[in-house]
Structure formats: structure tokens, C-alpha cells
PDB file of C-alpha atoms in Angstrom:
ATOM      1  CA  MET A 282       0.187  -0.034  -0.143  1.00 84.00           C
ATOM      2  CA  SER A 283       0.857   3.578  -0.536  1.00 94.00           C
ATOM      3  CA  ARG A 284       1.121   5.099   2.381  1.00 97.00           C
ATOM      4  CA  ILE A 285      -1.241   7.951   1.223  1.00 98.00           C
ATOM      5  CA  GLY A 286      -4.668   7.430   0.505  1.00 98.00           C
ATOM      6  CA  TYR A 287      -7.894   9.397  -0.109  1.00 98.00           C
ATOM      7  CA  GLY A 288     -10.950   9.359   2.002  1.00 97.00           C
ATOM      8  CA  ALA A 289     -14.524   9.921   0.079  1.00 97.00           C
ATOM      9  CA  ALA A 290     -16.164  11.557   2.487  1.00 95.00           C
ATOM     10  CA  GLN A 291     -16.148  15.027   1.230  1.00 95.00           C
ATOM     11  CA  LEU A 292     -16.669  13.998  -2.797  1.00 97.00           C
ATOM     12  CA  ASP A 293     -20.254  15.284  -1.925  1.00 95.00           C
ATOM     13  CA  ARG A 294     -19.324  18.305  -1.456  1.00 96.00           C
ATOM     14  CA  LEU A 295     -19.290  17.814  -5.306  1.00 97.00           C
ATOM     15  CA  ARG A 296     -22.143  16.316  -5.201  1.00 95.00           C
ATOM     16  CA  ASP A 297     -23.619  18.913  -7.832  1.00 96.00           C
ATOM     17  CA  ARG A 298     -20.797  18.684  -9.555  1.00 97.00           C
ATOM     18  CA  ARG A 299     -20.675  14.520 -10.315  1.00 97.00           C
ATOM     19  CA  GLY A 300     -17.556  14.969 -13.321  1.00 97.00           C
ATOM     20  CA  GLU A 301     -15.202  16.627 -10.722  1.00 97.00           C
ATOM     21  CA  ALA A 302     -16.224  14.103  -8.631  1.00 98.00           C
ATOM     22  CA  VAL A 303     -15.072  11.702 -11.286  1.00 98.00           C
ATOM     23  CA  ALA A 304     -11.542  13.501 -11.817  1.00 98.00           C
ATOM     24  CA  LEU A 305     -10.896  14.291  -8.729  1.00 98.00           C
ATOM     25  CA  LEU A 306     -10.500  10.599  -7.961  1.00 98.00           C
ATOM     26  CA  ARG A 307      -9.216  10.008 -11.052  1.00 98.00           C
ATOM     27  CA  ARG A 308      -6.418  12.672 -10.380  1.00 98.00           C
ATOM     28  CA  ALA A 309      -5.844  11.108  -6.830  1.00 98.00           C
ATOM     29  CA  VAL A 310      -4.814   7.495  -8.693  1.00 97.00           C
ATOM     30  CA  GLU A 311      -2.783   9.290 -11.027  1.00 97.00           C
ATOM     31  CA  LEU A 312      -0.625  10.279  -8.129  1.00 97.00           C
ATOM     32  CA  GLY A 313       0.008   7.192  -6.565  1.00 96.00           C
ATOM     33  CA  VAL A 314      -3.495   6.509  -4.199  1.00 97.00           C
ATOM     34  CA  ASN A 315      -3.558   2.742  -4.104  1.00 96.00           C
ATOM     35  CA  HIS A 316      -6.387   2.994  -1.464  1.00 97.00           C
ATOM     36  CA  VAL A 317      -9.908   4.935  -0.653  1.00 98.00           C
ATOM     37  CA  ASP A 318     -11.762   4.704   2.510  1.00 98.00           C
ATOM     38  CA  THR A 319     -15.601   5.020   2.110  1.00 98.00           C
ATOM     39  CA  ALA A 320     -18.931   4.031   3.503  1.00 96.00           C
ATOM     40  CA  GLU A 321     -21.896   3.978   1.685  1.00 95.00           C
ATOM     41  CA  PHE A 322     -23.356   6.689   4.615  1.00 93.00           C
ATOM     42  CA  TYR A 323     -20.825   9.018   2.990  1.00 95.00           C
ATOM     43  CA  GLY A 324     -23.570  11.756   0.706  1.00 93.00           C
ATOM     44  CA  PHE A 325     -25.877   9.384   0.830  1.00 93.00           C
ATOM     45  CA  GLY A 326     -24.638   6.545  -1.627  1.00 95.00           C
ATOM     46  CA  PHE A 327     -23.449   9.333  -3.693  1.00 97.00           C
ATOM     47  CA  ALA A 328     -18.869   8.427  -2.664  1.00 97.00           C
ATOM     48  CA  ASN A 329     -19.895   4.851  -3.092  1.00 98.00           C
ATOM     49  CA  ALA A 330     -21.523   5.225  -7.075  1.00 98.00           C
ATOM     50  CA  VAL A 331     -18.279   8.266  -7.639  1.00 98.00           C
ATOM     51  CA  ILE A 332     -16.053   5.221  -6.929  1.00 98.00           C
ATOM     52  CA  ARG A 333     -17.754   2.445  -9.073  1.00 98.00           C
ATOM     53  CA  GLU A 334     -18.020   5.242 -12.091  1.00 98.00           C
ATOM     54  CA  ALA A 335     -14.106   6.609 -11.539  1.00 98.00           C
ATOM     55  CA  LEU A 336     -12.237   3.546 -10.177  1.00 97.00           C
ATOM     56  CA  ARG A 337     -11.092   0.516 -13.329  1.00 94.00           C
ATOM     57  CA  PRO A 338      -9.909  -2.897 -12.944  1.00 90.00           C
ATOM     58  CA  GLY A 339      -6.763  -2.296 -13.989  1.00 94.00           C
ATOM     59  CA  ASP A 340      -5.851   0.692 -11.274  1.00 96.00           C
ATOM     60  CA  GLY A 341      -4.967  -1.467  -8.302  1.00 95.00           C
ATOM     61  CA  VAL A 342      -7.001   0.774  -5.999  1.00 97.00           C
ATOM     62  CA  LEU A 343      -8.198  -1.157  -2.963  1.00 98.00           C
ATOM     63  CA  VAL A 344     -11.495   0.010  -1.862  1.00 98.00           C
ATOM     64  CA  VAL A 345     -12.167  -0.311   2.437  1.00 98.00           C
ATOM     65  CA  THR A 346     -15.311   0.226   3.151  1.00 98.00           C
ATOM     66  CA  LYS A 347     -17.478   0.608   6.776  1.00 97.00           C
ATOM     67  CA  VAL A 348     -20.583  -0.614   8.717  1.00 97.00           C
ATOM     68  CA  GLY A 349     -22.173   0.105  12.052  1.00 96.00           C
ATOM     69  CA  ALA A 350     -23.929   3.143  10.864  1.00 93.00           C
ATOM     70  CA  ASP A 351     -26.430   3.528   7.821  1.00 92.00           C
ATOM     71  CA  PRO A 352     -27.204   6.458   5.885  1.00 87.00           C
ATOM     72  CA  ASP A 353     -30.191   8.607   7.177  1.00 84.00           C
ATOM     73  CA  PRO A 354     -31.385  11.483   4.956  1.00 82.00           C
ATOM     74  CA  GLY A 355     -34.185  12.566   7.177  1.00 78.00           C
ATOM     75  CA  GLY A 356     -32.507  12.593  10.343  1.00 75.00           C
ATOM     76  CA  ARG A 357     -30.624  15.221  12.695  1.00 76.00           C
ATOM     77  CA  LEU A 358     -27.810  13.674  11.733  1.00 76.00           C
ATOM     78  CA  PRO A 359     -26.939  12.468   7.954  1.00 78.00           C
ATOM     79  CA  LEU A 360     -26.686   8.839   9.327  1.00 83.00           C
ATOM     80  CA  ARG A 361     -28.235   6.607  12.326  1.00 89.00           C
ATOM     81  CA  ILE A 362     -26.165   4.228  13.647  1.00 93.00           C
ATOM     82  CA  ALA A 363     -26.232   0.367  12.527  1.00 94.00           C
ATOM     83  CA  GLN A 364     -24.697  -1.567  15.233  1.00 97.00           C
ATOM     84  CA  ARG A 365     -27.167  -5.157  15.564  1.00 97.00           C
ATOM     85  CA  PRO A 366     -25.509  -8.259  13.162  1.00 98.00           C
ATOM     86  CA  GLU A 367     -28.610  -8.293  10.931  1.00 98.00           C
ATOM     87  CA  GLN A 368     -27.861  -4.383  10.043  1.00 97.00           C
ATOM     88  CA  LEU A 369     -24.270  -4.928   9.435  1.00 98.00           C
ATOM     89  CA  ARG A 370     -24.965  -8.032   7.081  1.00 98.00           C
ATOM     90  CA  ALA A 371     -27.512  -5.559   5.788  1.00 97.00           C
ATOM     91  CA  SER A 372     -25.014  -2.641   5.360  1.00 97.00           C
ATOM     92  CA  VAL A 373     -22.695  -4.884   3.678  1.00 98.00           C
ATOM     93  CA  GLU A 374     -25.168  -5.757   0.785  1.00 97.00           C
ATOM     94  CA  ASP A 375     -25.536  -1.690   0.274  1.00 96.00           C
ATOM     95  CA  ASN A 376     -22.138  -1.524  -0.023  1.00 97.00           C
ATOM     96  CA  LEU A 377     -21.800  -4.103  -2.636  1.00 98.00           C
ATOM     97  CA  ARG A 378     -24.624  -2.564  -4.173  1.00 97.00           C
ATOM     98  CA  GLY A 379     -23.353   0.506  -4.281  1.00 97.00           C
ATOM     99  CA  LEU A 380     -19.982  -0.265  -5.408  1.00 98.00           C
ATOM    100  CA  GLY A 381     -21.355  -2.201  -7.642  1.00 97.00           C
ATOM    101  CA  VAL A 382     -19.217  -5.096  -6.826  1.00 97.00           C
ATOM    102  CA  ASP A 383     -19.415  -8.795  -5.863  1.00 97.00           C
ATOM    103  CA  ARG A 384     -16.578  -8.628  -2.862  1.00 98.00           C
ATOM    104  CA  LEU A 385     -15.232  -5.916  -0.527  1.00 98.00           C
ATOM    105  CA  PRO A 386     -11.635  -6.573   0.052  1.00 98.00           C
ATOM    106  CA  VAL A 387     -11.918  -4.866   3.191  1.00 98.00           C
ATOM    107  CA  VAL A 388     -14.808  -3.765   5.723  1.00 98.00           C
ATOM    108  CA  ASN A 389     -13.974  -1.796   9.088  1.00 98.00           C
ATOM    109  CA  LEU A 390     -16.647  -3.003  11.467  1.00 98.00           C
ATOM    110  CA  ARG A 391     -17.031   0.620  13.139  1.00 96.00           C
ATOM    111  CA  ARG A 392     -17.839   0.528  17.124  1.00 94.00           C
ATOM    112  CA  LEU A 393     -19.004   3.323  19.465  1.00 88.00           C
ATOM    113  CA  ASP A 394     -16.869   2.585  22.188  1.00 90.00           C
ATOM    114  CA  SER A 395     -13.730   6.116  21.848  1.00 85.00           C
ATOM    115  CA  GLY A 396     -13.473   9.309  20.043  1.00 78.00           C
ATOM    116  CA  PRO A 397     -15.347  11.780  19.276  1.00 76.00           C
ATOM    117  CA  GLY A 398     -19.220  10.926  17.848  1.00 75.00           C
ATOM    118  CA  LEU A 399     -22.090   9.182  18.747  1.00 80.00           C
ATOM    119  CA  ARG A 400     -22.436   6.520  21.515  1.00 87.00           C
ATOM    120  CA  ALA A 401     -25.025   3.616  21.178  1.00 86.00           C
ATOM    121  CA  GLU A 402     -27.492   3.618  23.359  1.00 87.00           C
ATOM    122  CA  GLY A 403     -30.583   0.821  24.082  1.00 89.00           C
ATOM    123  CA  ASP A 404     -30.712  -2.214  21.620  1.00 92.00           C
ATOM    124  CA  GLN A 405     -27.994  -1.151  19.446  1.00 92.00           C
ATOM    125  CA  VAL A 406     -25.685  -1.358  22.578  1.00 92.00           C
ATOM    126  CA  VAL A 407     -24.205  -4.860  20.852  1.00 94.00           C
ATOM    127  CA  ASP A 408     -21.467  -7.071  22.019  1.00 96.00           C
ATOM    128  CA  LEU A 409     -18.373  -7.042  20.057  1.00 97.00           C
ATOM    129  CA  ASP A 410     -18.266 -11.185  20.018  1.00 97.00           C
ATOM    130  CA  ASP A 411     -21.374 -10.988  18.428  1.00 97.00           C
ATOM    131  CA  GLN A 412     -20.433  -8.438  15.977  1.00 98.00           C
ATOM    132  CA  LEU A 413     -17.110 -10.560  15.049  1.00 98.00           C
ATOM    133  CA  ALA A 414     -19.455 -13.321  14.795  1.00 98.00           C
ATOM    134  CA  VAL A 415     -21.432 -11.882  11.471  1.00 98.00           C
ATOM    135  CA  MET A 416     -18.702 -10.101   9.923  1.00 98.00           C
ATOM    136  CA  THR A 417     -16.056 -13.679   9.605  1.00 98.00           C
ATOM    137  CA  ALA A 418     -19.426 -15.289   8.165  1.00 98.00           C
ATOM    138  CA  LEU A 419     -19.106 -12.521   5.905  1.00 98.00           C
ATOM    139  CA  ARG A 420     -16.060 -13.377   4.954  1.00 98.00           C
ATOM    140  CA  ASP A 421     -16.573 -16.958   4.987  1.00 98.00           C
ATOM    141  CA  GLU A 422     -19.037 -16.436   2.627  1.00 98.00           C
ATOM    142  CA  GLY A 423     -16.335 -14.038   0.243  1.00 98.00           C
ATOM    143  CA  LYS A 424     -19.116 -11.295   0.360  1.00 98.00           C
ATOM    144  CA  ILE A 425     -15.549  -9.576   2.646  1.00 98.00           C
ATOM    145  CA  GLY A 426     -11.647  -9.836   2.611  1.00 98.00           C
ATOM    146  CA  ALA A 427     -10.302  -8.906   5.713  1.00 98.00           C
ATOM    147  CA  ILE A 428     -11.938  -7.155   8.724  1.00 98.00           C
ATOM    148  CA  GLY A 429     -10.600  -3.526  10.281  1.00 98.00           C
ATOM    149  CA  LEU A 430     -11.940  -1.851  12.845  1.00 98.00           C
ATOM    150  CA  SER A 431     -12.929   1.686  13.566  1.00 97.00           C
ATOM    151  CA  SER A 432     -13.601   3.913  16.907  1.00 95.00           C
ATOM    152  CA  VAL A 433     -12.513   0.719  19.607  1.00 96.00           C
ATOM    153  CA  THR A 434     -10.847   0.294  22.241  1.00 96.00           C
ATOM    154  CA  LEU A 435      -7.748  -1.556  23.015  1.00 97.00           C
ATOM    155  CA  ASP A 436      -9.114  -4.021  24.936  1.00 97.00           C
ATOM    156  CA  GLY A 437     -11.619  -4.433  22.091  1.00 97.00           C
ATOM    157  CA  LEU A 438      -9.152  -4.562  20.131  1.00 98.00           C
ATOM    158  CA  ARG A 439      -7.443  -7.672  21.994  1.00 98.00           C
ATOM    159  CA  ARG A 440     -10.382  -9.487  21.687  1.00 97.00           C
ATOM    160  CA  ALA A 441     -10.764  -9.142  18.638  1.00 98.00           C
ATOM    161  CA  LEU A 442      -7.715 -10.412  17.279  1.00 98.00           C
ATOM    162  CA  PRO A 443      -8.070 -13.943  17.087  1.00 97.00           C
ATOM    163  CA  ALA A 444     -10.820 -13.071  14.214  1.00 97.00           C
ATOM    164  CA  GLY A 445      -7.944 -11.516  12.143  1.00 97.00           C
ATOM    165  CA  ILE A 446      -7.883  -7.916  12.087  1.00 98.00           C
ATOM    166  CA  ALA A 447      -6.329  -5.800   8.979  1.00 98.00           C
ATOM    167  CA  CYS A 448      -6.188  -2.457   9.907  1.00 98.00           C
ATOM    168  CA  VAL A 449      -7.771   0.181  12.736  1.00 98.00           C
ATOM    169  CA  GLN A 450      -9.456   3.271  12.246  1.00 97.00           C
ATOM    170  CA  ASN A 451      -9.707   5.635  14.844  1.00 96.00           C
ATOM    171  CA  ALA A 452      -9.083   9.193  16.188  1.00 93.00           C
ATOM    172  CA  TYR A 453      -5.947  10.190  16.327  1.00 96.00           C
ATOM    173  CA  SER A 454      -3.611  13.136  15.393  1.00 97.00           C
ATOM    174  CA  LEU A 455      -0.358  14.948  16.717  1.00 97.00           C
ATOM    175  CA  VAL A 456      -2.830  17.115  19.231  1.00 97.00           C
ATOM    176  CA  SER A 457      -4.604  13.517  20.599  1.00 95.00           C
ATOM    177  CA  ARG A 458      -2.503  10.771  21.025  1.00 95.00           C
ATOM    178  CA  ASP A 459      -4.363   9.042  23.596  1.00 91.00           C
ATOM    179  CA  ASP A 460      -4.094   5.433  21.738  1.00 95.00           C
ATOM    180  CA  GLU A 461      -0.682   5.427  21.867  1.00 96.00           C
ATOM    181  CA  ASP A 462      -0.612   1.712  23.404  1.00 97.00           C
ATOM    182  CA  MET A 463      -3.108   0.997  20.619  1.00 97.00           C
ATOM    183  CA  LEU A 464      -1.109   1.715  17.987  1.00 98.00           C
ATOM    184  CA  ARG A 465       2.088   0.357  19.361  1.00 97.00           C
ATOM    185  CA  LEU A 466       0.155  -3.284  19.380  1.00 98.00           C
ATOM    186  CA  CYS A 467      -1.364  -2.855  16.249  1.00 98.00           C
ATOM    187  CA  ALA A 468       2.359  -2.281  14.616  1.00 97.00           C
ATOM    188  CA  ALA A 469       3.500  -5.494  16.866  1.00 97.00           C
ATOM    189  CA  GLU A 470       0.661  -7.350  15.033  1.00 98.00           C
ATOM    190  CA  GLY A 471       1.293  -6.220  11.635  1.00 97.00           C
ATOM    191  CA  ILE A 472      -2.300  -4.002  12.208  1.00 98.00           C
ATOM    192  CA  ALA A 473      -2.545  -0.969   9.614  1.00 98.00           C
ATOM    193  CA  TRP A 474      -3.024   2.082  11.751  1.00 98.00           C
ATOM    194  CA  VAL A 475      -5.141   4.555  10.044  1.00 98.00           C
ATOM    195  CA  PRO A 476      -5.987   7.887  11.845  1.00 97.00           C
ATOM    196  CA  PHE A 477      -9.412   9.980  11.014  1.00 94.00           C
ATOM    197  CA  PHE A 478      -9.182  13.360  12.165  1.00 93.00           C
ATOM    198  CA  PRO A 479      -5.206  13.244  11.283  1.00 96.00           C
ATOM    199  CA  LEU A 480      -5.412  16.709  12.151  1.00 96.00           C
ATOM    200  CA  GLY A 481      -7.296  17.179  15.293  1.00 92.00           C
ATOM    201  CA  GLY A 482     -10.820  17.091  15.790  1.00 76.00           C
ATOM    202  CA  ALA A 483     -13.775  18.233  13.203  1.00 74.00           C
ATOM    203  CA  PHE A 484     -16.194  19.433  15.754  1.00 76.00           C
ATOM    204  CA  PRO A 485     -16.423  22.857  18.081  1.00 79.00           C
ATOM    205  CA  GLY A 486     -13.843  22.402  21.441  1.00 80.00           C
ATOM    206  CA  LEU A 487     -11.308  19.259  20.528  1.00 86.00           C
ATOM    207  CA  PRO A 488      -7.908  20.615  19.706  1.00 92.00           C
ATOM    208  CA  LYS A 489      -6.719  21.423  15.657  1.00 95.00           C
ATOM    209  CA  VAL A 490      -2.927  19.992  14.805  1.00 97.00           C
ATOM    210  CA  THR A 491      -2.838  23.543  12.702  1.00 96.00           C
ATOM    211  CA  GLU A 492      -3.292  25.931  16.038  1.00 95.00           C
ATOM    212  CA  GLU A 493      -0.248  25.005  17.416  1.00 96.00           C
ATOM    213  CA  PRO A 494       2.433  27.284  17.588  1.00 96.00           C
ATOM    214  CA  ALA A 495       5.130  24.666  17.111  1.00 96.00           C
ATOM    215  CA  VAL A 496       3.767  23.436  13.764  1.00 97.00           C
ATOM    216  CA  HIS A 497       3.459  26.773  12.781  1.00 97.00           C
ATOM    217  CA  ALA A 498       7.430  26.940  13.220  1.00 94.00           C
ATOM    218  CA  VAL A 499       8.349  23.863  11.900  1.00 94.00           C
ATOM    219  CA  ALA A 500       6.306  24.825   8.570  1.00 95.00           C
ATOM    220  CA  GLY A 501       7.224  27.888   7.994  1.00 94.00           C
ATOM    221  CA  ALA A 502      10.940  26.373   8.161  1.00 91.00           C
ATOM    222  CA  LEU A 503      10.342  23.797   6.098  1.00 93.00           C
ATOM    223  CA  GLY A 504       8.164  25.790   3.806  1.00 94.00           C
ATOM    224  CA  VAL A 505       5.097  23.629   3.974  1.00 96.00           C
ATOM    225  CA  THR A 506       1.933  24.487   5.037  1.00 97.00           C
ATOM    226  CA  PRO A 507       0.628  23.273   9.228  1.00 97.00           C
ATOM    227  CA  SER A 508      -1.937  20.593   7.594  1.00 97.00           C
ATOM    228  CA  GLN A 509       1.033  19.177   5.908  1.00 98.00           C
ATOM    229  CA  VAL A 510       3.267  18.965   8.714  1.00 97.00           C
ATOM    230  CA  GLY A 511       0.649  17.181  10.908  1.00 97.00           C
ATOM    231  CA  LEU A 512       0.200  14.745   8.252  1.00 98.00           C
ATOM    232  CA  ALA A 513       3.534  14.227   7.715  1.00 97.00           C
ATOM    233  CA  TRP A 514       4.150  13.849  11.593  1.00 97.00           C
ATOM    234  CA  LEU A 515       2.271  10.636  11.541  1.00 98.00           C
ATOM    235  CA  LEU A 516       3.711   9.091   8.745  1.00 97.00           C
ATOM    236  CA  ARG A 517       7.038   9.614  10.505  1.00 95.00           C
ATOM    237  CA  HIS A 518       5.629   8.234  14.110  1.00 95.00           C
ATOM    238  CA  ALA A 519       4.770   4.878  13.311  1.00 96.00           C
ATOM    239  CA  PRO A 520       5.690   2.741  10.263  1.00 96.00           C
ATOM    240  CA  ASN A 521       2.305   0.823  10.365  1.00 97.00           C
ATOM    241  CA  VAL A 522       0.755   4.373   9.791  1.00 98.00           C
ATOM    242  CA  LEU A 523      -1.421   5.030   6.460  1.00 98.00           C
ATOM    243  CA  LEU A 524      -3.330   8.041   5.759  1.00 98.00           C
ATOM    244  CA  ILE A 525      -6.829   8.902   4.296  1.00 98.00           C
ATOM    245  CA  PRO A 526      -6.820  12.495   4.339  1.00 96.00           C
ATOM    246  CA  GLY A 527     -10.427  13.850   2.338  1.00 95.00           C
ATOM    247  CA  THR A 528     -10.603  16.601   0.129  1.00 96.00           C
ATOM    248  CA  ALA A 529     -12.967  17.809  -2.602  1.00 97.00           C
ATOM    249  CA  ASP A 530     -10.061  20.304  -3.681  1.00 97.00           C
ATOM    250  CA  LEU A 531      -7.823  19.258  -6.504  1.00 97.00           C
ATOM    251  CA  ALA A 532      -4.623  21.709  -5.293  1.00 97.00           C
ATOM    252  CA  HIS A 533      -5.093  20.055  -1.630  1.00 97.00           C
ATOM    253  CA  LEU A 534      -5.522  16.729  -3.042  1.00 98.00           C
ATOM    254  CA  GLU A 535      -2.050  17.213  -4.283  1.00 97.00           C
ATOM    255  CA  ALA A 536      -1.014  18.999  -1.231  1.00 97.00           C
ATOM    256  CA  ASN A 537      -1.429  16.004   0.584  1.00 97.00           C
ATOM    257  CA  MET A 538       0.509  13.740  -1.413  1.00 97.00           C
ATOM    258  CA  ALA A 539       3.616  15.706  -1.226  1.00 97.00           C
ATOM    259  CA  VAL A 540       3.084  15.278   2.415  1.00 97.00           C
ATOM    260  CA  GLY A 541       5.465  12.072   1.772  1.00 93.00           C
ATOM    261  CA  ASP A 542       8.623  13.834   0.526  1.00 93.00           C
ATOM    262  CA  ILE A 543       8.560  16.125   3.429  1.00 92.00           C
ATOM    263  CA  ALA A 544      11.781  14.970   5.291  1.00 88.00           C
ATOM    264  CA  PHE A 545      12.098  16.793   9.312  1.00 85.00           C
ATOM    265  CA  ASP A 546      15.400  16.470   8.780  1.00 82.00           C
ATOM    266  CA  ASP A 547      15.501  19.543   6.492  1.00 70.00           C
ATOM    267  CA  ALA A 548      13.928  21.885   9.186  1.00 69.00           C
ATOM    268  CA  ALA A 549      16.132  23.496  12.231  1.00 63.00           C
ATOM    269  CA  ASP A 550      17.541  21.613  14.697  1.00 69.00           C
ATOM    270  CA  GLY A 551      15.033  20.617  16.956  1.00 84.00           C
ATOM    271  CA  ALA A 552      12.231  20.299  14.163  1.00 86.00           C
ATOM    272  CA  LEU A 553      10.876  16.540  15.677  1.00 88.00           C
ATOM    273  CA  ALA A 554      11.382  17.230  19.255  1.00 90.00           C
ATOM    274  CA  ALA A 555       9.262  20.290  19.690  1.00 92.00           C
ATOM    275  CA  LEU A 556       6.265  18.195  17.185  1.00 95.00           C
ATOM    276  CA  ASP A 557       7.223  15.236  19.944  1.00 93.00           C
ATOM    277  CA  ALA A 558       6.363  17.555  22.919  1.00 94.00           C
ATOM    278  CA  VAL A 559       2.894  19.078  21.981  1.00 96.00           C
ATOM    279  CA  GLU A 560       0.512  18.099  24.400  1.00 95.00           C
ATOM    280  CA  SER A 561      -1.818  15.986  24.013  1.00 94.00           C
ATOM    281  CA  ARG A 562      -5.353  15.968  24.307  1.00 90.00           C
ATOM    282  CA  SER A 563      -9.084  13.732  24.714  1.00 80.00           C
ATOM    283  CA  SER A 564     -10.655  13.609  21.180  1.00 72.00           C
ATOM    284  CA  GLU A 565     -13.991  12.764  23.194  1.00 72.00           C
ATOM    285  CA  VAL A 566     -16.430  15.712  22.454  1.00 61.00           C
ATOM    286  CA  PRO A 567     -17.700  18.484  25.212  1.00 52.00           C
ATOM    287  CA  ILE A 568     -20.714  17.303  26.248  1.00 42.00           C
ATOM    288  CA  GLY A 569     -23.807  19.234  24.522  1.00 42.00           C
ATOM    289  CA  GLU A 570     -21.877  19.320  21.319  1.00 41.00           C
ATOM    290  CA  PRO A 571     -22.801  18.475  18.154  1.00 40.00           C
ATOM    291  CA  GLY A 572     -22.122  14.202  17.395  1.00 41.00           C
ATOM    292  CA  ARG A 573     -22.428  13.417  20.845  1.00 36.00           C
ATOM    293  CA  ALA A 574     -25.487  11.509  21.294  1.00 31.00           C
ATOM    294  CA  SER A 575     -28.198  12.678  24.056  1.00 23.00           C
TER     295      SER A 575
END
């Protein structure tokens, strides 16, 4: 895998310019992207439809999707929790149809145990073992290839290891490093670490990488942007990190792909140490903020 992929969540910003969305994804492939992260609830199926149109068999692009939530066009939020085993199976079928494929190479089980966002309540509180049972059954049936986890705790990952886990997607960035022990476990087990919110939280009240003075100082020394510094730090921090930054802008896409060429050794002495010393803060959404279940 290329260490820098593409996250398709923001493709929906081009809903009224579908041709531009397809062209953006084609350009990503030209720039070396060979893994794309998506979900049927991204744009109520729009992202999957664009991927289906844009990607060709010869591109060699691994499409990673997720289950655990479904589109909810009429709801307060654009998605609804879907954690029950029968809902996970239905979500896999939805992604198969949306992408127009017979098999999903990698499917992330989106748990709701950690990080910013919703929490399961009522009948949506489902034991991880019950979820892994249906995921492994789908794998045995050939409908999915590998299983990943998202928004999972360290204990949850340890419980899931016997099922065979290919990747973990948790909120993680220079300013929110609570999952350091889980990152090390993934490295030891050969599991890819694919952080979402790699530049800090998208919700109000959460720390942001681009607001850190140390990040701005290093960016100035290197002649790059603070966002590029934040992404480059992730690549440097652990060898099993894969990035999936998303954008609907071509220039931003190209800037993201250039992150792999950034060398902190070219900055002033102590640049990397200054970044490592940035305080890590919680990525939990403050009570009452959007994204927190009431």
C-alpha cells in the first residue's frame, strides 16, 4: 500500500458537479493513491457511486468501506447507528450494490466505544463478539475480504485479534494521542493504523493541529503548510500508519500527496522533538456539542 490514500467522505461536496468528483478521484490515482476509504453513508451513497464510476479494474486500488452506521437522509444527523448483526449484514449488501462489486476487499466495523461522535444506546449496544461472528461469517461467504475495526478501545482490539484484524481506524493526531498503546499493539501485530481526524477534531472544542505554535514554526522552516506538517508527523511517528486525508479540492489533494516527501531533517534542529513535545489532549466531544448522543 502507498502510505497516503484518499478518504471519500468529502466527495459529497461535489454532488452537483459529479464530473469534477470523478476527475478528482482519477487524479488521485494518477498521483499514486492505491487505497480509498468510503462508506455507503458518505453522501447517502454518492461517494460509492463516484468510486464505482471513476475506478477501473486495472487501477489496482483497494477500496475499504465500513459498516456500523447507515444513511439517514431525513434525520437530525446524516447517519443512524446500525450496530446489530442483521444491520451489519444489510450494510455490507448496501455497499456491495453501491460499489457494484461482488466482494468488499476490506470492511471496517465501526464500533462506538471511543473517540468523538455518537455512542450506542438501547438495542444498539451490541457485544463485540456478536458483531465479529457476523463479520467472520460474511468473510467465510466471500462477501468481504479482511476485517478492520473503527472507534475501538484497546481491550476491544485485544478481544478481536483472534478473528484476524487488518486495520484500525481511530481518531488520532499530533494533538490527540490517547491511543498510543493501541498503535504500538497494531505495529507489533502487523495491523495498519489508519487515523481519522488526523489534524485534530472537526467538532467545536476539540484541539486542532493547525493551531499549534510548534507546528507553525516547523511549517515555516520547511516552507510547507501546517496541515502538511501534521500529516507528515503521523507518517514519521510509526511505520504502520496509513493516511486517508479527504478533500474535494484538486490543489488540496496534490498538497496531501506531497506530504510523503517532507523530511523533518531539513527543518531547524529540534523540529521533530518540538512536535513530539506538543501536549496531547482528549478527542472526546464536550458534553452538549454536536455529534454526542444525548
